PDB file of C-alpha atoms in Angstrom:
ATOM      1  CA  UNK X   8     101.207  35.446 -91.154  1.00  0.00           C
ATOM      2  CA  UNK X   9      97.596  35.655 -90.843  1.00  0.00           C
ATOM      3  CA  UNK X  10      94.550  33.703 -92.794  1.00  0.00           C
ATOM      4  CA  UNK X  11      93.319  36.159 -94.935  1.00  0.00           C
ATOM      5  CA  UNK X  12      89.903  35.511 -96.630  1.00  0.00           C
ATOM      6  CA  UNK X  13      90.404  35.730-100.124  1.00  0.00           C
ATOM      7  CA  UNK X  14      87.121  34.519-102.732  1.00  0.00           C
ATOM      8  CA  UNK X  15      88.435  32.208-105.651  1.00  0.00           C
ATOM      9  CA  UNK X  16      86.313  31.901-108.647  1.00  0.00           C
ATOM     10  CA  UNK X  17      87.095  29.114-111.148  1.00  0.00           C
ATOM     11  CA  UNK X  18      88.699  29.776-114.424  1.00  0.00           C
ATOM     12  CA  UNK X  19      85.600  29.305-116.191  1.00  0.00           C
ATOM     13  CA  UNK X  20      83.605  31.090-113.832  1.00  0.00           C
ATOM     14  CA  UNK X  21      85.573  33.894-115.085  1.00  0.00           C
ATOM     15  CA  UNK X  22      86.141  33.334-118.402  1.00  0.00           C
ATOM     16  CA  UNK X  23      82.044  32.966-118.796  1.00  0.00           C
ATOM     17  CA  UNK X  24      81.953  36.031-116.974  1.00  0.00           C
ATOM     18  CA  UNK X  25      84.398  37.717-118.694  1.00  0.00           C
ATOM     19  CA  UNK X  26      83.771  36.484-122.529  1.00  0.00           C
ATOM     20  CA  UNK X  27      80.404  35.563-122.324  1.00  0.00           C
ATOM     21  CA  UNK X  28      79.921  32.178-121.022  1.00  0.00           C
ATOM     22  CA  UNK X  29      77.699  30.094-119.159  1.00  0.00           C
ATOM     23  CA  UNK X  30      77.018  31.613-115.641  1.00  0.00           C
ATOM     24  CA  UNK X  31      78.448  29.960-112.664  1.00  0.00           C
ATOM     25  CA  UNK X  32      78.053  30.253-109.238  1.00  0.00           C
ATOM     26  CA  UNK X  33      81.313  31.120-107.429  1.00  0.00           C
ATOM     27  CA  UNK X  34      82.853  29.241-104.585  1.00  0.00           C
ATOM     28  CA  UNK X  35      84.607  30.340-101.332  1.00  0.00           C
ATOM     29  CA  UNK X  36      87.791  29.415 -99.816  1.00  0.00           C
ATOM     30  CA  UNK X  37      90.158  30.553 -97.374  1.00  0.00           C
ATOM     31  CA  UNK X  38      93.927  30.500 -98.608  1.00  0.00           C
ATOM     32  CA  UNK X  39      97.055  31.893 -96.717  1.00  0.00           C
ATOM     33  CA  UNK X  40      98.482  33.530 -99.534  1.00  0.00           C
ATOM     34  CA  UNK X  41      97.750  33.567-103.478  1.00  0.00           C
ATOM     35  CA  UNK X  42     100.593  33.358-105.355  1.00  0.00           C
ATOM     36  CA  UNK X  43     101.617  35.566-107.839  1.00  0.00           C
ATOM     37  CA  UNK X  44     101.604  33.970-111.115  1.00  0.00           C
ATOM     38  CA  UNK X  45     104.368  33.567-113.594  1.00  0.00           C
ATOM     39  CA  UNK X  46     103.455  35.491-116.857  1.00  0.00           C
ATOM     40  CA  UNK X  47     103.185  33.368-120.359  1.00  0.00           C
ATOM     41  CA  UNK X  48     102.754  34.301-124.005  1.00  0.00           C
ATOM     42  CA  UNK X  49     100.608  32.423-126.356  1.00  0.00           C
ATOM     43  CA  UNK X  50     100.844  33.242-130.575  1.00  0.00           C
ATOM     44  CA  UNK X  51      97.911  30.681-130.655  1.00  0.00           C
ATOM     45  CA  UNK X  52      93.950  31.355-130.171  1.00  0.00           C
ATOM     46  CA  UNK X  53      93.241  31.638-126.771  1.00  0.00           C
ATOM     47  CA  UNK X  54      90.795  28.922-125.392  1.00  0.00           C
ATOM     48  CA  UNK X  55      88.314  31.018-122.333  1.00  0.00           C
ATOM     49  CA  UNK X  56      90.132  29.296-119.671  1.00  0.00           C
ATOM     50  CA  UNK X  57      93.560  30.641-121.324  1.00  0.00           C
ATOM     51  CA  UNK X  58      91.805  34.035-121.640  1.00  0.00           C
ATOM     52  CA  UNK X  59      91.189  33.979-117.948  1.00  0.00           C
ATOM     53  CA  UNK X  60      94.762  32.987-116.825  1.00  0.00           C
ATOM     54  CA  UNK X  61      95.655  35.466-118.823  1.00  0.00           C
ATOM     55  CA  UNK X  62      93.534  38.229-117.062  1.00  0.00           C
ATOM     56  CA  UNK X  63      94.514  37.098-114.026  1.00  0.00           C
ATOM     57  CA  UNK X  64      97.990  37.037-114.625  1.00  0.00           C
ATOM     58  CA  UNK X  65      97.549  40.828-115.089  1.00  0.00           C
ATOM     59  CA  UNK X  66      96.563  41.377-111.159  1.00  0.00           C
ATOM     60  CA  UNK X  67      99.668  40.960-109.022  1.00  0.00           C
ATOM     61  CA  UNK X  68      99.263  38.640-105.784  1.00  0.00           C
ATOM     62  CA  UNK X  69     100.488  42.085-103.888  1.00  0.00           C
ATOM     63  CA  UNK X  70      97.755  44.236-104.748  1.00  0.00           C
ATOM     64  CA  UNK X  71      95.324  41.183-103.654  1.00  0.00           C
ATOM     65  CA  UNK X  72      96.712  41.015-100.323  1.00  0.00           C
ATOM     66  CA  UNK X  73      97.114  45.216 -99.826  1.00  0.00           C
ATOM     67  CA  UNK X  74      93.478  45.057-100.486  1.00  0.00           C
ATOM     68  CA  UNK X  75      92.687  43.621 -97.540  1.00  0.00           C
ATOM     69  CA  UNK X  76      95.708  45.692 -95.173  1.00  0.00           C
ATOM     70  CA  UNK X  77      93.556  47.606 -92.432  1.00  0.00           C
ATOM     71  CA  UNK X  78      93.613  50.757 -92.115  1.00  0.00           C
ATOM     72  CA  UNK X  79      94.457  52.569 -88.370  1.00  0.00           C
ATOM     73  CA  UNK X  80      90.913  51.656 -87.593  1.00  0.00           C
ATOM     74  CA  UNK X  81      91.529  47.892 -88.059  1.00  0.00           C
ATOM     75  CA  UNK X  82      92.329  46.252 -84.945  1.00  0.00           C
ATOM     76  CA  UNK X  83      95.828  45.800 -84.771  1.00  0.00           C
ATOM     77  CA  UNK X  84      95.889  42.163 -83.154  1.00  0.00           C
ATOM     78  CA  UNK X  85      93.961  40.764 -86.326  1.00  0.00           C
ATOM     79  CA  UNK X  86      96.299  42.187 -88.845  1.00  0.00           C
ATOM     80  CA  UNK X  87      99.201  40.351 -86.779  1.00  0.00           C
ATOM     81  CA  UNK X  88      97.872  37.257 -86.352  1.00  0.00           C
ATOM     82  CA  UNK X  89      96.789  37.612 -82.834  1.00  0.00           C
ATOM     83  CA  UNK X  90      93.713  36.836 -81.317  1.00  0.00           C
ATOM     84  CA  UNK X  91      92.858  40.149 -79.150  1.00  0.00           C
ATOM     85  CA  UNK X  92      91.674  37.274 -76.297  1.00  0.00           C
ATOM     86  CA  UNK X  93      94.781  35.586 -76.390  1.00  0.00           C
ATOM     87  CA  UNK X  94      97.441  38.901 -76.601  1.00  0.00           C
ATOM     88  CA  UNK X  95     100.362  39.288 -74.834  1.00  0.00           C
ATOM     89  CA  UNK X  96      98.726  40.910 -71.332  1.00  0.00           C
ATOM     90  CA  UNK X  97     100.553  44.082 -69.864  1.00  0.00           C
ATOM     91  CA  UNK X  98     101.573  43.353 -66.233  1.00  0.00           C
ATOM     92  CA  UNK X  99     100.351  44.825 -63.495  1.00  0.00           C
ATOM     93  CA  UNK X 100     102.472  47.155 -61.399  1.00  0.00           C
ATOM     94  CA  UNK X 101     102.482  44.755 -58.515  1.00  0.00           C
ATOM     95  CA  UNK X 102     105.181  46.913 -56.503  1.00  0.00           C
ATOM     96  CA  UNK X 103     102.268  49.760 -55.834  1.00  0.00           C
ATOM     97  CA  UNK X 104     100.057  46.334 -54.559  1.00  0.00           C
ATOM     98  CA  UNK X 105     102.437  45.456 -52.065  1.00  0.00           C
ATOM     99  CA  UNK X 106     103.025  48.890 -50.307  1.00  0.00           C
ATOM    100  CA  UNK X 107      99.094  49.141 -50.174  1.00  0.00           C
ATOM    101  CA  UNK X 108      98.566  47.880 -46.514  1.00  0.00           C
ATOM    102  CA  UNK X 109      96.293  48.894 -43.692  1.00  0.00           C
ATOM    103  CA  UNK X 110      97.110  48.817 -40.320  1.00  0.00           C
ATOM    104  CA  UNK X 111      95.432  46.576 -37.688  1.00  0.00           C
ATOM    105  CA  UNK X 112      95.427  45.403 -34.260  1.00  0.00           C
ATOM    106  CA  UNK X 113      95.463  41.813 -33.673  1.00  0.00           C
ATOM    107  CA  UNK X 114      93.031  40.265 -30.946  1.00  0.00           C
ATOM    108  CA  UNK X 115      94.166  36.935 -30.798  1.00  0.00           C
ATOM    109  CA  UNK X 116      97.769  35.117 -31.173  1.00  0.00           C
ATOM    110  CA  UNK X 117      98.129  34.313 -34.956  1.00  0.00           C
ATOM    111  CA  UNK X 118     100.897  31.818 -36.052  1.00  0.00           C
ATOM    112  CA  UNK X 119     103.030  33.745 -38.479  1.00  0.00           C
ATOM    113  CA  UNK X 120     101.771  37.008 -37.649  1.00  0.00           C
ATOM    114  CA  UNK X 121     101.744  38.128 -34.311  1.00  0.00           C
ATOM    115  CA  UNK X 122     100.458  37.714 -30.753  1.00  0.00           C
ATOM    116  CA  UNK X 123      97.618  39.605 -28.922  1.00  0.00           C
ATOM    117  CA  UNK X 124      97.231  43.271 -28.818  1.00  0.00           C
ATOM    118  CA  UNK X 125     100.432  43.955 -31.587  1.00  0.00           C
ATOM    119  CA  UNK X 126      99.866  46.676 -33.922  1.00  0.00           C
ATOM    120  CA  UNK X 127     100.793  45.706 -37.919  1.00  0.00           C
ATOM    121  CA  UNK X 128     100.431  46.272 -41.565  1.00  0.00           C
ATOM    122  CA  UNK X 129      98.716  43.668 -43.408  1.00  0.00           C
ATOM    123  CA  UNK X 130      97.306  43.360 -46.768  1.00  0.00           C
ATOM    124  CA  UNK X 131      93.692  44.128 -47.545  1.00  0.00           C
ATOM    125  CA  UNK X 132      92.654  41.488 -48.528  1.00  0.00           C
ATOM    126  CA  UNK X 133      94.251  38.969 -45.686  1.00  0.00           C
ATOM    127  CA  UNK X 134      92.399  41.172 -43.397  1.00  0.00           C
ATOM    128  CA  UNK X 135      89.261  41.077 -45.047  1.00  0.00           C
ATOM    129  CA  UNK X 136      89.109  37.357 -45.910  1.00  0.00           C
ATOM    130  CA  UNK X 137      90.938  35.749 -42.562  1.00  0.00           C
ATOM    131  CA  UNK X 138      91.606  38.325 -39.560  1.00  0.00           C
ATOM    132  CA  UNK X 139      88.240  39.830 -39.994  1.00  0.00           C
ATOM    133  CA  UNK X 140      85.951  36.571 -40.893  1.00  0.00           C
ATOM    134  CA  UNK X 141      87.799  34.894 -37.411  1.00  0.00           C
ATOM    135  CA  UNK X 142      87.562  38.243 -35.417  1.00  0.00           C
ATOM    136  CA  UNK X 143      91.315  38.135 -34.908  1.00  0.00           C
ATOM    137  CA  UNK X 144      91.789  41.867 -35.683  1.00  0.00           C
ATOM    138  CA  UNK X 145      90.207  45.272 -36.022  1.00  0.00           C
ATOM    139  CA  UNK X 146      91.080  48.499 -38.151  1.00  0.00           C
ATOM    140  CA  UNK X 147      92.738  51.235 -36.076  1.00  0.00           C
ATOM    141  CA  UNK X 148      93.987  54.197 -36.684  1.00  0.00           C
ATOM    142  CA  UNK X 149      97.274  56.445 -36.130  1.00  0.00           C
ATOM    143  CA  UNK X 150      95.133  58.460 -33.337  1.00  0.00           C
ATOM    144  CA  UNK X 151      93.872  55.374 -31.586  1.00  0.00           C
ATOM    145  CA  UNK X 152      97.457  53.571 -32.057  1.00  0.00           C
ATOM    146  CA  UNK X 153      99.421  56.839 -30.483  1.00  0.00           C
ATOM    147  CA  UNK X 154      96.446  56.487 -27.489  1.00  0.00           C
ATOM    148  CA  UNK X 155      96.885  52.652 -26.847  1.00  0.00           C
ATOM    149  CA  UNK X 156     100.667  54.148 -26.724  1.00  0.00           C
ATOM    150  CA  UNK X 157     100.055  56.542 -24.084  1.00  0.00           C
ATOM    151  CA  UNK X 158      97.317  54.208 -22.100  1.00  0.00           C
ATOM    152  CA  UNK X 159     100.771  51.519 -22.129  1.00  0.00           C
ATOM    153  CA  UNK X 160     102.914  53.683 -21.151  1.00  0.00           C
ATOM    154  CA  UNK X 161     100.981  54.919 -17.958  1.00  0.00           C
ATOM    155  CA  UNK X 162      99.881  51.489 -17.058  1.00  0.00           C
ATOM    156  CA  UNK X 163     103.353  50.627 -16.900  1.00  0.00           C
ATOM    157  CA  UNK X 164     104.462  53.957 -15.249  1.00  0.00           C
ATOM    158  CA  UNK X 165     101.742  52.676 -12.610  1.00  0.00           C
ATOM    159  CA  UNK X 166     102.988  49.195 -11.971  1.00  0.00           C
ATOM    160  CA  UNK X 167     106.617  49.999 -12.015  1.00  0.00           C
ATOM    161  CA  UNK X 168     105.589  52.579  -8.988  1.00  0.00           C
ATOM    162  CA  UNK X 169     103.508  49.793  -7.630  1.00  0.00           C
ATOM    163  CA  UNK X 170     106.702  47.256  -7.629  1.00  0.00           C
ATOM    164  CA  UNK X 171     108.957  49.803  -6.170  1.00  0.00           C
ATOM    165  CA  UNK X 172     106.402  50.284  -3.480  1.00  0.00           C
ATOM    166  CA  UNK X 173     106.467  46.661  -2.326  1.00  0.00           C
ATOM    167  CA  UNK X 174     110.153  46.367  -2.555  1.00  0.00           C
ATOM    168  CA  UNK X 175     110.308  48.752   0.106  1.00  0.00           C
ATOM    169  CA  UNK X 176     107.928  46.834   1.706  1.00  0.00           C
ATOM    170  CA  UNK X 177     109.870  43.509   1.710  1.00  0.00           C
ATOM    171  CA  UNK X 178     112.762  45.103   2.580  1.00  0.00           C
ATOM    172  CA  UNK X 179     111.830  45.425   6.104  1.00  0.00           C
ATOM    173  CA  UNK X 180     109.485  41.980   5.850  1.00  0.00           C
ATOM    174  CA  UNK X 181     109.670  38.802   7.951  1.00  0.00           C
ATOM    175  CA  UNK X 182     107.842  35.744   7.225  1.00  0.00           C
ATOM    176  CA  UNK X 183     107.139  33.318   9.460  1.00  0.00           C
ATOM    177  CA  UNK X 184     105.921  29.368   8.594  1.00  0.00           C
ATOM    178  CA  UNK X 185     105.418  27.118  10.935  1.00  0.00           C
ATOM    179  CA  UNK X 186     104.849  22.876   9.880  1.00  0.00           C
ATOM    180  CA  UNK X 187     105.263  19.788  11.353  1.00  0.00           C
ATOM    181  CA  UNK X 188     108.355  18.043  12.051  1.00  0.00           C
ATOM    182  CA  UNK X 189     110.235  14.453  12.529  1.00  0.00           C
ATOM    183  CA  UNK X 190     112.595  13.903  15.148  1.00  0.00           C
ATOM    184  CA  UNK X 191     115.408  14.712  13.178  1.00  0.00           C
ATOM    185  CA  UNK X 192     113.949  17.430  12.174  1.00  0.00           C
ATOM    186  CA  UNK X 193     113.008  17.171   9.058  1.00  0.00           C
ATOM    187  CA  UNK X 194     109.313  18.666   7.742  1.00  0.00           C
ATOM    188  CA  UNK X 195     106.597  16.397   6.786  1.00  0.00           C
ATOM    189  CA  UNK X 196     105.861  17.268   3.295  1.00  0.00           C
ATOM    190  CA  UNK X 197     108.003  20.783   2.633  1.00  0.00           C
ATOM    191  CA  UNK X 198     106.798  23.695   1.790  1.00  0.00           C
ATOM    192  CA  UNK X 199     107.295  24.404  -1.917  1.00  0.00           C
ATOM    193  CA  UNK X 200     107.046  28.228  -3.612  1.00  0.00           C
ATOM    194  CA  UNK X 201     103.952  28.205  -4.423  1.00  0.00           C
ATOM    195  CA  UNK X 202     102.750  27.359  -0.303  1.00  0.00           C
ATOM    196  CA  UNK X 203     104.848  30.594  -0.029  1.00  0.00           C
ATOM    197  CA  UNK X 204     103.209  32.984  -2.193  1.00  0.00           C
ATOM    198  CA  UNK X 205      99.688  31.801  -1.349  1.00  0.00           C
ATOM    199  CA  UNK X 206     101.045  32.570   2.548  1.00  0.00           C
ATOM    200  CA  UNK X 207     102.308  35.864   1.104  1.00  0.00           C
ATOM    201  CA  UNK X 208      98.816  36.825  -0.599  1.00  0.00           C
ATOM    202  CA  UNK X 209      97.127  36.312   2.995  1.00  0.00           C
ATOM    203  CA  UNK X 210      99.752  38.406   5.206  1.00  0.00           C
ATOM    204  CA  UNK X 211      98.037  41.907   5.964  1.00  0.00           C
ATOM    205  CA  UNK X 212     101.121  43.578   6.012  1.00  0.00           C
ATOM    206  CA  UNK X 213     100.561  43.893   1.768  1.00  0.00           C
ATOM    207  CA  UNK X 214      97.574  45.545  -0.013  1.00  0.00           C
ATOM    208  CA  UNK X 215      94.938  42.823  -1.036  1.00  0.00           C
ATOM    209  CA  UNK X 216      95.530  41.507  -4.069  1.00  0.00           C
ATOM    210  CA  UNK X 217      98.951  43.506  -4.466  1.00  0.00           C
ATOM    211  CA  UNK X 218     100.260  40.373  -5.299  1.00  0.00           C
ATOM    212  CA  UNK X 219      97.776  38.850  -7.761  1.00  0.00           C
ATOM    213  CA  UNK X 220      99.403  39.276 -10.781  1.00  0.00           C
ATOM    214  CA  UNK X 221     100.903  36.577 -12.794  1.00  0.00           C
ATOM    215  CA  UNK X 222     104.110  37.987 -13.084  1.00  0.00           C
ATOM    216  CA  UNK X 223     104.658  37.827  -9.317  1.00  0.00           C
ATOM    217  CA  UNK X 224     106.166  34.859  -7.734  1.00  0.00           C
ATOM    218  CA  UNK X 225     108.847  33.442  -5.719  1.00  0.00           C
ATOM    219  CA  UNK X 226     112.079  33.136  -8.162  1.00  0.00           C
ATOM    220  CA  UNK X 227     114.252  31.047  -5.776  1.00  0.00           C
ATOM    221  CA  UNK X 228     115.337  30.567  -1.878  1.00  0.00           C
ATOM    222  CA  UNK X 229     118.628  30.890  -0.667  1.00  0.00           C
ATOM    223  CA  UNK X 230     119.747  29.184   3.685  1.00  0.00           C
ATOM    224  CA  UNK X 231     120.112  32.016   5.409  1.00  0.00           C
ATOM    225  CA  UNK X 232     124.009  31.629   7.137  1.00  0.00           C
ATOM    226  CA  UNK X 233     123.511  35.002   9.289  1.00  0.00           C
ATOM    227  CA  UNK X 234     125.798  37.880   8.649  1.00  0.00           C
ATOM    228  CA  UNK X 235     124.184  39.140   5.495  1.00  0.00           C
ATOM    229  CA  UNK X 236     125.799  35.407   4.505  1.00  0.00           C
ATOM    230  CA  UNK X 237     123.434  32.921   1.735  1.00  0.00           C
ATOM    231  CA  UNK X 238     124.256  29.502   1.711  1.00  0.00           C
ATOM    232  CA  UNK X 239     122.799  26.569  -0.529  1.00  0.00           C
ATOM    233  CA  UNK X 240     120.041  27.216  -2.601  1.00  0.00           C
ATOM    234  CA  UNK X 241     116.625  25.586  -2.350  1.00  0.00           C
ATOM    235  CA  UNK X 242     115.104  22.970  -4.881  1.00  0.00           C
ATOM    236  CA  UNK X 243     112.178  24.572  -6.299  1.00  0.00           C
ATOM    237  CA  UNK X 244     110.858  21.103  -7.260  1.00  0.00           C
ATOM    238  CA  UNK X 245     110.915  19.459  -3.446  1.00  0.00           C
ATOM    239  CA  UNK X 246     111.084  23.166  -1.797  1.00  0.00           C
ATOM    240  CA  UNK X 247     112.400  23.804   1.955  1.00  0.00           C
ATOM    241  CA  UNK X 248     112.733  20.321   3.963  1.00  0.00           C
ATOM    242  CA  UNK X 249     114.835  21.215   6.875  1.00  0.00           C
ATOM    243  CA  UNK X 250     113.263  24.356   9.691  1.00  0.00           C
ATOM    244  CA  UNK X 251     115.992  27.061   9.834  1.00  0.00           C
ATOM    245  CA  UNK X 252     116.395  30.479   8.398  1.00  0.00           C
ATOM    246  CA  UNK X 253     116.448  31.457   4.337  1.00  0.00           C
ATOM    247  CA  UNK X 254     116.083  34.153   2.372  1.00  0.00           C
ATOM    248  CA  UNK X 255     113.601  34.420  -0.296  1.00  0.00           C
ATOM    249  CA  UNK X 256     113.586  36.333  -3.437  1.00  0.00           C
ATOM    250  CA  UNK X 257     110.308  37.674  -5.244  1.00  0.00           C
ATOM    251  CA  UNK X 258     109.698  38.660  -8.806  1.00  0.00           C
ATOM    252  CA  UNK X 259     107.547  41.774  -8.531  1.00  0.00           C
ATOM    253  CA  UNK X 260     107.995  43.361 -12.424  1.00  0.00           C
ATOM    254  CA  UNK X 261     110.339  42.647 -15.077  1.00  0.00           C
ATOM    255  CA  UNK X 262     113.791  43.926 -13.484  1.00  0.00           C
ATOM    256  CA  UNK X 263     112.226  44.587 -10.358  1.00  0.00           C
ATOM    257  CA  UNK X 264     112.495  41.765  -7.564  1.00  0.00           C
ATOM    258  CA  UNK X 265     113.089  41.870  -3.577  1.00  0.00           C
ATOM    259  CA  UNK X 266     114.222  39.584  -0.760  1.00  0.00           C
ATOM    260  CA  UNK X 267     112.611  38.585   2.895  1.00  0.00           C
ATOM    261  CA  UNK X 268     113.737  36.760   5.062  1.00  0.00           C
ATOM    262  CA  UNK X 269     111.627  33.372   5.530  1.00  0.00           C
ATOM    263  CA  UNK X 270     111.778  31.503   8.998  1.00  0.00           C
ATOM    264  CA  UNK X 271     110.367  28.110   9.304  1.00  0.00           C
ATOM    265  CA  UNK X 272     109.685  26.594  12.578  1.00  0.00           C
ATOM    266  CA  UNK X 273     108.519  23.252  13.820  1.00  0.00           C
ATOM    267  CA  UNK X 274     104.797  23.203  14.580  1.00  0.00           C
TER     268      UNK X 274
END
């Protein structure tokens, strides 16, 4: 129940007020509730301060408190008790909040998020106050997303023609190494993929730098047994030790690879 503010005025405040008495200042107090007093009946002269009980036995506590009972104007909160700073705050419709994202590209690999180049629907405000600030992402639109499509899609149109091409090209390819060897045969070092490729890269018989790219390297190395026939497979990590005949396979695209044949000779 709310505090109400209610002024008290002493009994013989009153009763000078009332029957003509001395004058008295009144006093103020704040009570929760006044209560409503119990009526009495006196056959006997009336002192004042019986005379005022008596008047004020006349005024119900009810009417005291309806006095003070806003009206529609009256702020709710205060009639209840409630502190309009401290009332019950309606929630926010945090569902609309969440499906309120704008679409970005990222530039750089974020943990969590996404790598390089990926397309995705973030928050406003993470954008604004990381992926922006750290230059890890730019707005972009539906039109500019549906022509980074089509730019993908014909780059990779391009370089699956490209890895087709030089398949063809292997196909029909002979490489030739020659390195120093012991008397038993045996080479003096081996030659390892990567001596391959770089051996590859130099041969005219491929487009310069038709085999820069990252993605293209040797994948593994079969002894050649003649007869269309592979034998044991080569260690990548010590490479071909012995001269003779292998076959080589290259990784040209993802799903696209070829094999050559690879002699090595003693020097």
């Amino acid at each position: 129940m709310t505090k109400l503010s209610i002024v008290t005025i002493p009994l013989t405040a009153v009763a000078a007020l009332i029957f003509g008495g001395a004058k008295a200042e009144p006093t103020f107090a704040q009570t929760a509730f006044v209560p409503v007093a119990s009526p009495t009946t006196s056959t006997s002269k009336s002192s004042p301060d019986q005379q005022a009980q008596l008047f004020f036995q006349r005024f119900s506590a009810v009417h005291i408190v309806q006095a003070v009972v806003p009206t529609a104007s009256r702020n709710i909160h205060s009639v209840r008790g409630i502190s309009p700073l401290f009332a019950k705050k309606k929630k926010n419709d945090t569902a609309a909040g969440k499906t309120n994202k704008i679409q970005v590209k990222l530039t750089k690999h974020i943990a969590g998020t996404g790598q390089a180049g990926d397309v995705i629907m973030v928050a406003p405000a993470f954008f604004t106050n990381k992926l922006q600030k750290t230059g890890s992402a730019v707005r972009i639109s539906d039109e500019e997303v549906a022509q980074g499509n089509q730019k993908k899609a014909d780059g990779e149109k391009q370089a699956l023609d490209a890895a087709n091409d030089l398949k063809n090209k292997f196909s029909s390819f002979t490489m030739t190494l020659s390195k120093k060897t012991g008397p038993n045969g045996h080479l003096f070092g081996g030659i390892n993929y990567k001596a391959i490729m770089t051996e590859l890269k130099k041969d005219n018989a491929f487009p310069k730098g038709a085999l820069d790219a990252k993605w293209i390297k040797i994948s593994g190395i079969l002894t050649d047994e003649g007869e269309n026939n592979t034998g044991a497979a080569v260690d990548p990590k010590h490479g071909i030790k012995e001269v003779g005949d292998y076959v080589a396979t290259i990784a040209l695209l993802k799903g696209v690879s070829a094999d050559f044949k690879l002699l090595v000779k003693s020097d």
